[in-house]
Coordinates of N, CA, C and O and ligand atoms in Angstrom, one line a residue:
X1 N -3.3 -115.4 -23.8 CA -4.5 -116.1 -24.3 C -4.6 -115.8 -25.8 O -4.0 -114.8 -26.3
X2 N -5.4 -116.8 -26.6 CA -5.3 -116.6 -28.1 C -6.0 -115.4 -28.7 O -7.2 -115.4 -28.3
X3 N -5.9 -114.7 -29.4 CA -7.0 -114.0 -30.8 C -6.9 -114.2 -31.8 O -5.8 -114.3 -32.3
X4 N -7.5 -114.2 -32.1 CA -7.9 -114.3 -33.9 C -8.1 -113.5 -34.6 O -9.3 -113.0 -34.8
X5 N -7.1 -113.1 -35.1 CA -7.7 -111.7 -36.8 C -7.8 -111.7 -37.9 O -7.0 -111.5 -38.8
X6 N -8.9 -112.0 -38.0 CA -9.6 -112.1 -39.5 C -10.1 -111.3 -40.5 O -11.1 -110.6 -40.3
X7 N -9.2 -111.4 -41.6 CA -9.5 -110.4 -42.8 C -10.0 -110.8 -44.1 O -9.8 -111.8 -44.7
X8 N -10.8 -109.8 -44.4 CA -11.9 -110.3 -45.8 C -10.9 -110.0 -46.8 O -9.7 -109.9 -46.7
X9 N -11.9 -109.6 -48.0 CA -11.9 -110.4 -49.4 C -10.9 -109.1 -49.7 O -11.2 -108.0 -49.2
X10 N -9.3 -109.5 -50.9 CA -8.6 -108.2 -50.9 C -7.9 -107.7 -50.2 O -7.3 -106.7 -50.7
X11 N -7.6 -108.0 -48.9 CA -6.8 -107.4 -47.8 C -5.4 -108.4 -48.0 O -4.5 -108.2 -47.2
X12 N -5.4 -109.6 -48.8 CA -4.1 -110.1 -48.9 C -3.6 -109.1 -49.9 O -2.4 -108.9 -50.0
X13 N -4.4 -108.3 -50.7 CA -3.4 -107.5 -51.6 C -2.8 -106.0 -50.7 O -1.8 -105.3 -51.1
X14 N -3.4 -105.9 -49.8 CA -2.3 -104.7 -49.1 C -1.2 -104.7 -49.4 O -0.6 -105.7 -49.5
X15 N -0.5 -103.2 -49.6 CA 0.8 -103.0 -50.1 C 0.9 -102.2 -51.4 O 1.4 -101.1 -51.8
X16 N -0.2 -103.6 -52.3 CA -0.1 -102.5 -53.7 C -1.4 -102.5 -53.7 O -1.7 -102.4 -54.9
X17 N -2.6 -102.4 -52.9 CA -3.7 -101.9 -53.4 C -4.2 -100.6 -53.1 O -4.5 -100.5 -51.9
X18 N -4.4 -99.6 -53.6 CA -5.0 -98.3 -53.6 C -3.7 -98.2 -52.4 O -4.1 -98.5 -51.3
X19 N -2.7 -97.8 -52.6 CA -2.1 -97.3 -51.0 C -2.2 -96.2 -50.6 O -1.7 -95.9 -49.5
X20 N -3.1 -95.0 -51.5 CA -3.3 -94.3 -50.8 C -4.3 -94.4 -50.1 O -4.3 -93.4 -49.3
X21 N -5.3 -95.3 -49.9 CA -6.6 -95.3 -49.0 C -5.4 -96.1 -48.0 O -4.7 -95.4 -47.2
X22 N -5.2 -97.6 -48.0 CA -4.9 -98.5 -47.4 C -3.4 -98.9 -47.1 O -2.9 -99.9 -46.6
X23 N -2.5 -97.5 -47.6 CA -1.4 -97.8 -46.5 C -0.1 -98.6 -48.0 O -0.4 -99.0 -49.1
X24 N 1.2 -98.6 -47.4 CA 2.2 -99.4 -48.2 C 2.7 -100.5 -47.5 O 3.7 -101.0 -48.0
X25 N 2.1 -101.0 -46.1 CA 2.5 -102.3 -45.5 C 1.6 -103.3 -46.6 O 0.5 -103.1 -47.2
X26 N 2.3 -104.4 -46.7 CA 1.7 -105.6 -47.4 C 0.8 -106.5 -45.8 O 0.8 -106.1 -44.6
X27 N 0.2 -107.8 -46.4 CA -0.5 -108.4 -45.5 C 0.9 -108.8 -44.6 O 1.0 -108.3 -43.5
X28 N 1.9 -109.7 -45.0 CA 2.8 -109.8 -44.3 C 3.1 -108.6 -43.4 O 3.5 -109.2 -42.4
X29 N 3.1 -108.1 -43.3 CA 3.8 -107.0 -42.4 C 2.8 -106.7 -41.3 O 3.2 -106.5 -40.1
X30 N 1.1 -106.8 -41.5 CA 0.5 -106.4 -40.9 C 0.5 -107.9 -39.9 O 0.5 -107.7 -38.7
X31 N 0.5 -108.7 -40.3 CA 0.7 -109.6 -39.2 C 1.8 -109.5 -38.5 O 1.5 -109.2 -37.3
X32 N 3.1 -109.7 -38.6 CA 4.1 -109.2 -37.8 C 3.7 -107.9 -36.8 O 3.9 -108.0 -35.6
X33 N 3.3 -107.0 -37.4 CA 2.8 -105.7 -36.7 C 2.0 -106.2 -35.6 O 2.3 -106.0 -34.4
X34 N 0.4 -107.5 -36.1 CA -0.3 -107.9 -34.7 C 0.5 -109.1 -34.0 O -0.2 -109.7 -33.2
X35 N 1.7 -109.4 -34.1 CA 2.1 -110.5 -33.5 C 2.9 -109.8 -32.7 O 2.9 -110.2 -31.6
X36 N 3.8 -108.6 -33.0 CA 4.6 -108.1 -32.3 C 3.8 -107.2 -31.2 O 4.4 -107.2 -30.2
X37 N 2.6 -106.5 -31.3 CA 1.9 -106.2 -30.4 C 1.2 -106.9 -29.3 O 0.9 -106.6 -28.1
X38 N 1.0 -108.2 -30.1 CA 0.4 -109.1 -29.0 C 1.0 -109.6 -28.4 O 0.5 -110.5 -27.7
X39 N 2.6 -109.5 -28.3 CA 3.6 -109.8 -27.9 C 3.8 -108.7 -26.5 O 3.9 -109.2 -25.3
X40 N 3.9 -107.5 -26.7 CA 3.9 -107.1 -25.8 C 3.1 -107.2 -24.7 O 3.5 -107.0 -23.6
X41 N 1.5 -107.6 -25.2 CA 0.3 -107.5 -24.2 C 0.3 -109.0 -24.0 O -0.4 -109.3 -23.1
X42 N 0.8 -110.0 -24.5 CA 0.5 -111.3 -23.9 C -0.5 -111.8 -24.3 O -0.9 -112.8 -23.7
X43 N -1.1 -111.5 -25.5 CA -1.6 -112.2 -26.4 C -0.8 -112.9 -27.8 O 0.1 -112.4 -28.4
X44 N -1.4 -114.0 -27.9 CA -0.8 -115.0 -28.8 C -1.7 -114.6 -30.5 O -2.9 -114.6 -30.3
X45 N -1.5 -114.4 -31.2 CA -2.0 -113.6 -32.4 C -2.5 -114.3 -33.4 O -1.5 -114.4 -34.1
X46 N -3.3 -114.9 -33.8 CA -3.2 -115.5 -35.4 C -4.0 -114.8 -36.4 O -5.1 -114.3 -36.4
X47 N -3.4 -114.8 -36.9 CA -4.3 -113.8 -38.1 C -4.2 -114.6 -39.7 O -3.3 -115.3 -40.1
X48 N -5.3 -114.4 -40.2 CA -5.7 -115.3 -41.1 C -6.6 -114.3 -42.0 O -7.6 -113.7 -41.6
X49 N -6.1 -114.3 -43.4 CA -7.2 -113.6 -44.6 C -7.5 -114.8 -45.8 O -6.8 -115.7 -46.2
X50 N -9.0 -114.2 -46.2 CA -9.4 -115.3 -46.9 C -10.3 -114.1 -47.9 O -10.7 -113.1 -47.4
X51 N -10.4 -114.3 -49.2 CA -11.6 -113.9 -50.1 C -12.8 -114.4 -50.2 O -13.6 -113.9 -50.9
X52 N -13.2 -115.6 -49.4 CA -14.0 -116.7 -49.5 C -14.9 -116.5 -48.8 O -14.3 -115.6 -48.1
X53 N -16.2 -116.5 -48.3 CA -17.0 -115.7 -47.7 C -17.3 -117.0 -47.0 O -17.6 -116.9 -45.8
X54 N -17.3 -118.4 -47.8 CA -18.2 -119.3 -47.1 C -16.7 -119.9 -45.7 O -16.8 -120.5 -44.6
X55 N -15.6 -119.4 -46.5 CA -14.5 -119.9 -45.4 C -14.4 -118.8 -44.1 O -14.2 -119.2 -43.0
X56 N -14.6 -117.8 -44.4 CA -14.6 -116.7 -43.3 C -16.0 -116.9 -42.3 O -16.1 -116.6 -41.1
X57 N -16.9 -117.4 -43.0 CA -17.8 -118.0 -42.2 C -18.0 -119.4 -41.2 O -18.7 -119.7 -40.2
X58 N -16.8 -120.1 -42.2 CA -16.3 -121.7 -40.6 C -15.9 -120.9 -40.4 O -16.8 -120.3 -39.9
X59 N -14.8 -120.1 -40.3 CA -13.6 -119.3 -39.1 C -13.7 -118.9 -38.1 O -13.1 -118.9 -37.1
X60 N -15.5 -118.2 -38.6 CA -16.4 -117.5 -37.1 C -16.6 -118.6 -36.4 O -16.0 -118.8 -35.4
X61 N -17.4 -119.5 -37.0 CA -18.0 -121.0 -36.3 C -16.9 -121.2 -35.7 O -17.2 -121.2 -34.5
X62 N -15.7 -121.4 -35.7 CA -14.6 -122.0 -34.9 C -14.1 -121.3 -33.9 O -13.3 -121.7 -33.0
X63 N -14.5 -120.3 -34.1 CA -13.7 -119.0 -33.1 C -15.4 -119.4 -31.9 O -15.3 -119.7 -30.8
X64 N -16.8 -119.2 -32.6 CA -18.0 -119.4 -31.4 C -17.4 -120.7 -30.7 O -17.2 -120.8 -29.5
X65 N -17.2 -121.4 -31.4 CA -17.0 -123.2 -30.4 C -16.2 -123.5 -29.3 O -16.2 -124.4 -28.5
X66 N -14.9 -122.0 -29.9 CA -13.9 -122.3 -28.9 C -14.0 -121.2 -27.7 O -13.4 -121.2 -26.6
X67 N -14.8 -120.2 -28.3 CA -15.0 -119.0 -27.6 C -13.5 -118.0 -27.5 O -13.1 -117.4 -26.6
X68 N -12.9 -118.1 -29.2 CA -12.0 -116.9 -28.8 C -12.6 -115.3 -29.3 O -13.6 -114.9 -29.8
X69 N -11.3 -114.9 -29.0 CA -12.5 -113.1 -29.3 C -11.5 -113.1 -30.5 O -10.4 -113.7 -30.7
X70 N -12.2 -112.2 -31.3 CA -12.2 -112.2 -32.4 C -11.7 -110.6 -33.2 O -12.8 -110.0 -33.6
X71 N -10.9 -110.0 -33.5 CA -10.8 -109.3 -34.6 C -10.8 -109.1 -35.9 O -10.0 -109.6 -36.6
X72 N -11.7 -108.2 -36.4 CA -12.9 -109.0 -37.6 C -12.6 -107.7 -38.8 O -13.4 -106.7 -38.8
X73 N -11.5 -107.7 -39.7 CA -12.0 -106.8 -40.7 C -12.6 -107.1 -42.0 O -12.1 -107.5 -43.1
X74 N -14.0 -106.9 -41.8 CA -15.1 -107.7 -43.0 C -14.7 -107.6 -44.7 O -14.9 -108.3 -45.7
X75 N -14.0 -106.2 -44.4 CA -13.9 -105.6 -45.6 C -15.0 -105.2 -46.4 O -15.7 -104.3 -45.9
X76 N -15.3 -105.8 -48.0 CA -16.8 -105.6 -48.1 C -17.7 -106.0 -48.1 O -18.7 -105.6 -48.6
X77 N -17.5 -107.4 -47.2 CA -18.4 -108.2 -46.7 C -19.1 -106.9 -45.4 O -20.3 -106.9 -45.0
X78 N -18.4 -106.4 -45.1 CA -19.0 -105.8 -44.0 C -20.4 -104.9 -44.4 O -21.4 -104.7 -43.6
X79 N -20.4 -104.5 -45.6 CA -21.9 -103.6 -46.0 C -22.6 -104.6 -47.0 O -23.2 -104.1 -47.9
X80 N -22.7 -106.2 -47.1 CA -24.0 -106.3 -47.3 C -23.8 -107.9 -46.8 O -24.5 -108.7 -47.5
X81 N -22.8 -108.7 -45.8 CA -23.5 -110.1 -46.2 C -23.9 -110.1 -44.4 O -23.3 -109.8 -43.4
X82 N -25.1 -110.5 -44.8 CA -25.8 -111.3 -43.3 C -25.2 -112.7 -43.0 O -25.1 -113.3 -42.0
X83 N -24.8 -113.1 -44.4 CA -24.1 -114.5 -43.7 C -23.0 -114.8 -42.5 O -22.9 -115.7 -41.6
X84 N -22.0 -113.4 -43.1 CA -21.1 -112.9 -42.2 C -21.9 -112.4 -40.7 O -21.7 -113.0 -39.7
X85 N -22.6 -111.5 -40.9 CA -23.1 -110.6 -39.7 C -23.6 -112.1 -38.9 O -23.3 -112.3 -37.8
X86 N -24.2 -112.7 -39.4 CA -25.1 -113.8 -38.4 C -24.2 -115.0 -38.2 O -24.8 -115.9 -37.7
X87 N -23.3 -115.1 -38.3 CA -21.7 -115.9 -38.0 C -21.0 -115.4 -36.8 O -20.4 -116.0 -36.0
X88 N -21.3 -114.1 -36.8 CA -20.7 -113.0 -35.7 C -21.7 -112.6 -34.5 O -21.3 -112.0 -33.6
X89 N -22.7 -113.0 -34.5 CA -23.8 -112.9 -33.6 C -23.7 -114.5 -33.2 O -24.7 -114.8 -32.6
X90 N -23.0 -115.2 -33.4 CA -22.7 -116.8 -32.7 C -21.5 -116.3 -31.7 O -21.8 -116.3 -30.5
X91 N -20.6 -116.0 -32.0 CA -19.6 -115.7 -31.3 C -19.8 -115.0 -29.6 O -20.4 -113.9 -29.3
X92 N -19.2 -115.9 -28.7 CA -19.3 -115.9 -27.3 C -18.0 -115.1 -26.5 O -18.3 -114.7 -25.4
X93 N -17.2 -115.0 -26.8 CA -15.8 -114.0 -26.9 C -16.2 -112.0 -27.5 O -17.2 -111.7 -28.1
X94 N -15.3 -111.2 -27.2 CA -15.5 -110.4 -27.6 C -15.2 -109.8 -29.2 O -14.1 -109.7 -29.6
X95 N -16.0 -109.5 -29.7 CA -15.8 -109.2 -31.5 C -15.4 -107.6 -32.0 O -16.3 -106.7 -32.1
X96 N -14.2 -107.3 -32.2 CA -14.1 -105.9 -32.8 C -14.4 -106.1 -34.0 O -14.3 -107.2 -34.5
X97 N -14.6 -105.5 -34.5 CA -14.8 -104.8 -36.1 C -13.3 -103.7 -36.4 O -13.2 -102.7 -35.7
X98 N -12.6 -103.9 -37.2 CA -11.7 -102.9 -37.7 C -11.8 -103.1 -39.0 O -11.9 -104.1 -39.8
X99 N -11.5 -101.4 -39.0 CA -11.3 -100.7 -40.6 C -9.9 -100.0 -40.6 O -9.5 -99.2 -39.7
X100 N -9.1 -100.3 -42.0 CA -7.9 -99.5 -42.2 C -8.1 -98.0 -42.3 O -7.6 -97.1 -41.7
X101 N -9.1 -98.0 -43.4 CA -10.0 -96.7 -43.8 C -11.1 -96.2 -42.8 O -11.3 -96.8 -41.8
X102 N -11.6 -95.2 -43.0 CA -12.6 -94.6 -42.4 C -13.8 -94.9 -43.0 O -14.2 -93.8 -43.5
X103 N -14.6 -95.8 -43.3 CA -15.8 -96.0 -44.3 C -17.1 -94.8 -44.5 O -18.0 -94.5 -45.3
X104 N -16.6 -94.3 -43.2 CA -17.9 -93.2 -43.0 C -17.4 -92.0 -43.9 O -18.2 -91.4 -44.6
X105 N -16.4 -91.7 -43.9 CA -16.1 -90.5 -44.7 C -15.4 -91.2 -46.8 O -14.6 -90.6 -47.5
X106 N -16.0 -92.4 -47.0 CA -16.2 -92.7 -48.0 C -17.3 -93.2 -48.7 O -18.3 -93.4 -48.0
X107 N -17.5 -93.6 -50.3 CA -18.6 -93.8 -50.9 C -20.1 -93.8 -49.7 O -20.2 -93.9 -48.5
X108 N -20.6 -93.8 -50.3 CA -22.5 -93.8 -49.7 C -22.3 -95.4 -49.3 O -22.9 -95.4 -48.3
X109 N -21.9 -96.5 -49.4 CA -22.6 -97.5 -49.9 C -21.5 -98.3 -48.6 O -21.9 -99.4 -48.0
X110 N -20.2 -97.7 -48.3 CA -19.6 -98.0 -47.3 C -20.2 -97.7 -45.9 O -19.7 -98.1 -44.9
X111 N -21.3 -96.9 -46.1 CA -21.7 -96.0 -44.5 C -22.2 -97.3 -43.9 O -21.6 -97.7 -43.0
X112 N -23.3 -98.1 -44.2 CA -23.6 -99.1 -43.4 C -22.7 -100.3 -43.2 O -21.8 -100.5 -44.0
X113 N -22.8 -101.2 -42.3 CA -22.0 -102.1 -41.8 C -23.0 -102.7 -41.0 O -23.4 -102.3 -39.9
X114 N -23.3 -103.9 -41.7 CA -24.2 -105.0 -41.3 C -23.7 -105.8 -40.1 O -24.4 -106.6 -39.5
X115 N -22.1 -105.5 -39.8 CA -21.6 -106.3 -38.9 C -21.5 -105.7 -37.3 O -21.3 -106.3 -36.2
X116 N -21.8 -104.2 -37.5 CA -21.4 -103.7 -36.4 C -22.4 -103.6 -35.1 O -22.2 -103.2 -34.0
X117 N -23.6 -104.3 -35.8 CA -24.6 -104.0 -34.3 C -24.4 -105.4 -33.5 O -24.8 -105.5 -32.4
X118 N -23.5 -106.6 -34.4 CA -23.2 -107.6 -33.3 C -21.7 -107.8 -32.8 O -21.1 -108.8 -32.4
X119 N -21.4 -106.8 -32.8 CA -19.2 -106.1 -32.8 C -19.9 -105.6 -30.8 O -20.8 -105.2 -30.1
X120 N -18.5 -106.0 -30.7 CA -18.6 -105.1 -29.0 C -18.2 -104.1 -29.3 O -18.9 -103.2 -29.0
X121 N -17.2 -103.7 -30.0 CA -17.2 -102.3 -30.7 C -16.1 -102.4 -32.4 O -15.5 -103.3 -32.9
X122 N -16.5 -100.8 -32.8 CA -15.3 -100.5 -34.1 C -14.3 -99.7 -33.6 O -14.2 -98.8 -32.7
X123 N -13.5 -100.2 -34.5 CA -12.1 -99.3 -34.5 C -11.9 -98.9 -36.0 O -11.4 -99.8 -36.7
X124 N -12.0 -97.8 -36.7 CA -11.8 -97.8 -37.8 C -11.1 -96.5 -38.4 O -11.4 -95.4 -38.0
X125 N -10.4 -96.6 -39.2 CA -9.6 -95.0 -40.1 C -8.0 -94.3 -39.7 O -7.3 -93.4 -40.1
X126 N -7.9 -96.0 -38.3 CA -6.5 -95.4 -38.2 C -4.9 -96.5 -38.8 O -3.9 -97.1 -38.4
X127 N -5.6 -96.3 -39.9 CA -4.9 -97.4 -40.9 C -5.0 -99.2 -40.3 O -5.9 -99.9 -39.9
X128 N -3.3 -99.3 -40.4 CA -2.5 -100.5 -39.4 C -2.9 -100.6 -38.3 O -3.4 -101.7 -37.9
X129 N -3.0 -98.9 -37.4 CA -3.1 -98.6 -36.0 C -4.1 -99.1 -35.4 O -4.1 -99.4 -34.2
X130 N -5.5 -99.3 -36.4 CA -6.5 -99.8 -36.1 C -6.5 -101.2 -35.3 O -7.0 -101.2 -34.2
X131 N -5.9 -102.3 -36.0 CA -5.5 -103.8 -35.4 C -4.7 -103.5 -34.1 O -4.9 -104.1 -33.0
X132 N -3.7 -102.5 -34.2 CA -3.0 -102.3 -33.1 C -4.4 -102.0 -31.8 O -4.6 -102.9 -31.1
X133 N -4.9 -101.1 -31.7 CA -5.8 -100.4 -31.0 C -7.2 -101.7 -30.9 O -8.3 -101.4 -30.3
X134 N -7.2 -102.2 -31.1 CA -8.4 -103.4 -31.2 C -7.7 -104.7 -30.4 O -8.3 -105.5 -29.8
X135 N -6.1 -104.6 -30.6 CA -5.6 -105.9 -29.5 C -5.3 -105.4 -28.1 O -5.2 -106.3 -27.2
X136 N -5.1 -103.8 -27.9 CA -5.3 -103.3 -26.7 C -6.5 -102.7 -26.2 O -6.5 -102.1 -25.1
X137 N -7.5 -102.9 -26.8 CA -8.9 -103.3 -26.5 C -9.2 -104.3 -26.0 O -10.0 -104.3 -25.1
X138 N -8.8 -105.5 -26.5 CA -9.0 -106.7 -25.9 C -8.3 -107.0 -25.0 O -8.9 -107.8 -24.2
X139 N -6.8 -106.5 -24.7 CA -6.1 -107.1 -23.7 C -6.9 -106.4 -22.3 O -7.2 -107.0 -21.3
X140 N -7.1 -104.9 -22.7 CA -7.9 -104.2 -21.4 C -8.8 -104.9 -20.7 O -8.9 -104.9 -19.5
X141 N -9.7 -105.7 -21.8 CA -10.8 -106.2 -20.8 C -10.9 -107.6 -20.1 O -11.8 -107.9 -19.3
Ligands
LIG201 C1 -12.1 -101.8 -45.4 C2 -13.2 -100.8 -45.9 C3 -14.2 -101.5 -46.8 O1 -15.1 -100.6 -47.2 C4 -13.5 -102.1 -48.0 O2 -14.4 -102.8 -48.8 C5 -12.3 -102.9 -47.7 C6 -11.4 -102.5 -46.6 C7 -11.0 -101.1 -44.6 O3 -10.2 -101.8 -43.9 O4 -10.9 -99.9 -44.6 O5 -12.0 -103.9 -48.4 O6 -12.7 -102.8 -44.6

């Protein structure tokens, strides 16, 4: 069956961005990484990043209409847009929230996550491993 993983604003720069927070895989790699995982579990993978807030917002709408579940890393849309959060409270499928980082054990301003009270759950701080652990989340249930 399909999922969808959707990454916010900056996560196409993985590789060379801060790699010590965020790892030395590029975006490329991390999709290979969820395609070859969902390979194992029999899920079909698409993963898709955008900086665009208003395009990450059809994506949700398309993902509610069709009812797939959703793996969602907001990035830093995740601590302040409602536009996002209330795109994700449409969605009829189940919604992870993943983080590469651990947000809670950085800046003040990372601790909240507008997205997480309408997420079935987070996965966050185990880099890559996170998307990994979020598609055998979903295949579980
Ligand atoms: C992030 C954490 C956010 O605070 C940050 O804005 C990101 C990436 C993560 O995956 O660790 O862009 O979502």
């Amino acid at each position: 069956s399909a999922v969808w993983v959707l990454n916010g604003p900056n996560l196409g720069r993985l590789g060379s961005r801060e790699p010590d927070v965020y790892g030395s895989m590029d975006h490329a790699g991390l999709v290979t990484a969820c395609q070859e995982t969902g390979k194992e579990l029999g899920l079909s993978v698409e993963v898709r990043q955008t900086d665009d807030e208003a395009e990450l917002v059809r994506w949700l709408h398309e993902a509610a209409d069709a009812a797939i579940p959703v793996i969602l890393n907001p990035a830093a849309f995740t601590h302040y847009s409602y536009a996002v959060r209330d795109a994700c409270a449409q969605l009829r499928a189940p919604l992870i929230e993943v983080h590469i980082s651990n947000p809670a054990t950085r800046e003040a301003f990372r601790h909240t996550s507008v997205v997480a009270g309408v997420a079935t759950g987070t996965i966050a701080g185990f880099g890559i491993d996170s998307y990994r652990l979020a598609l055998r989340a979903l295949a579980s249930r």
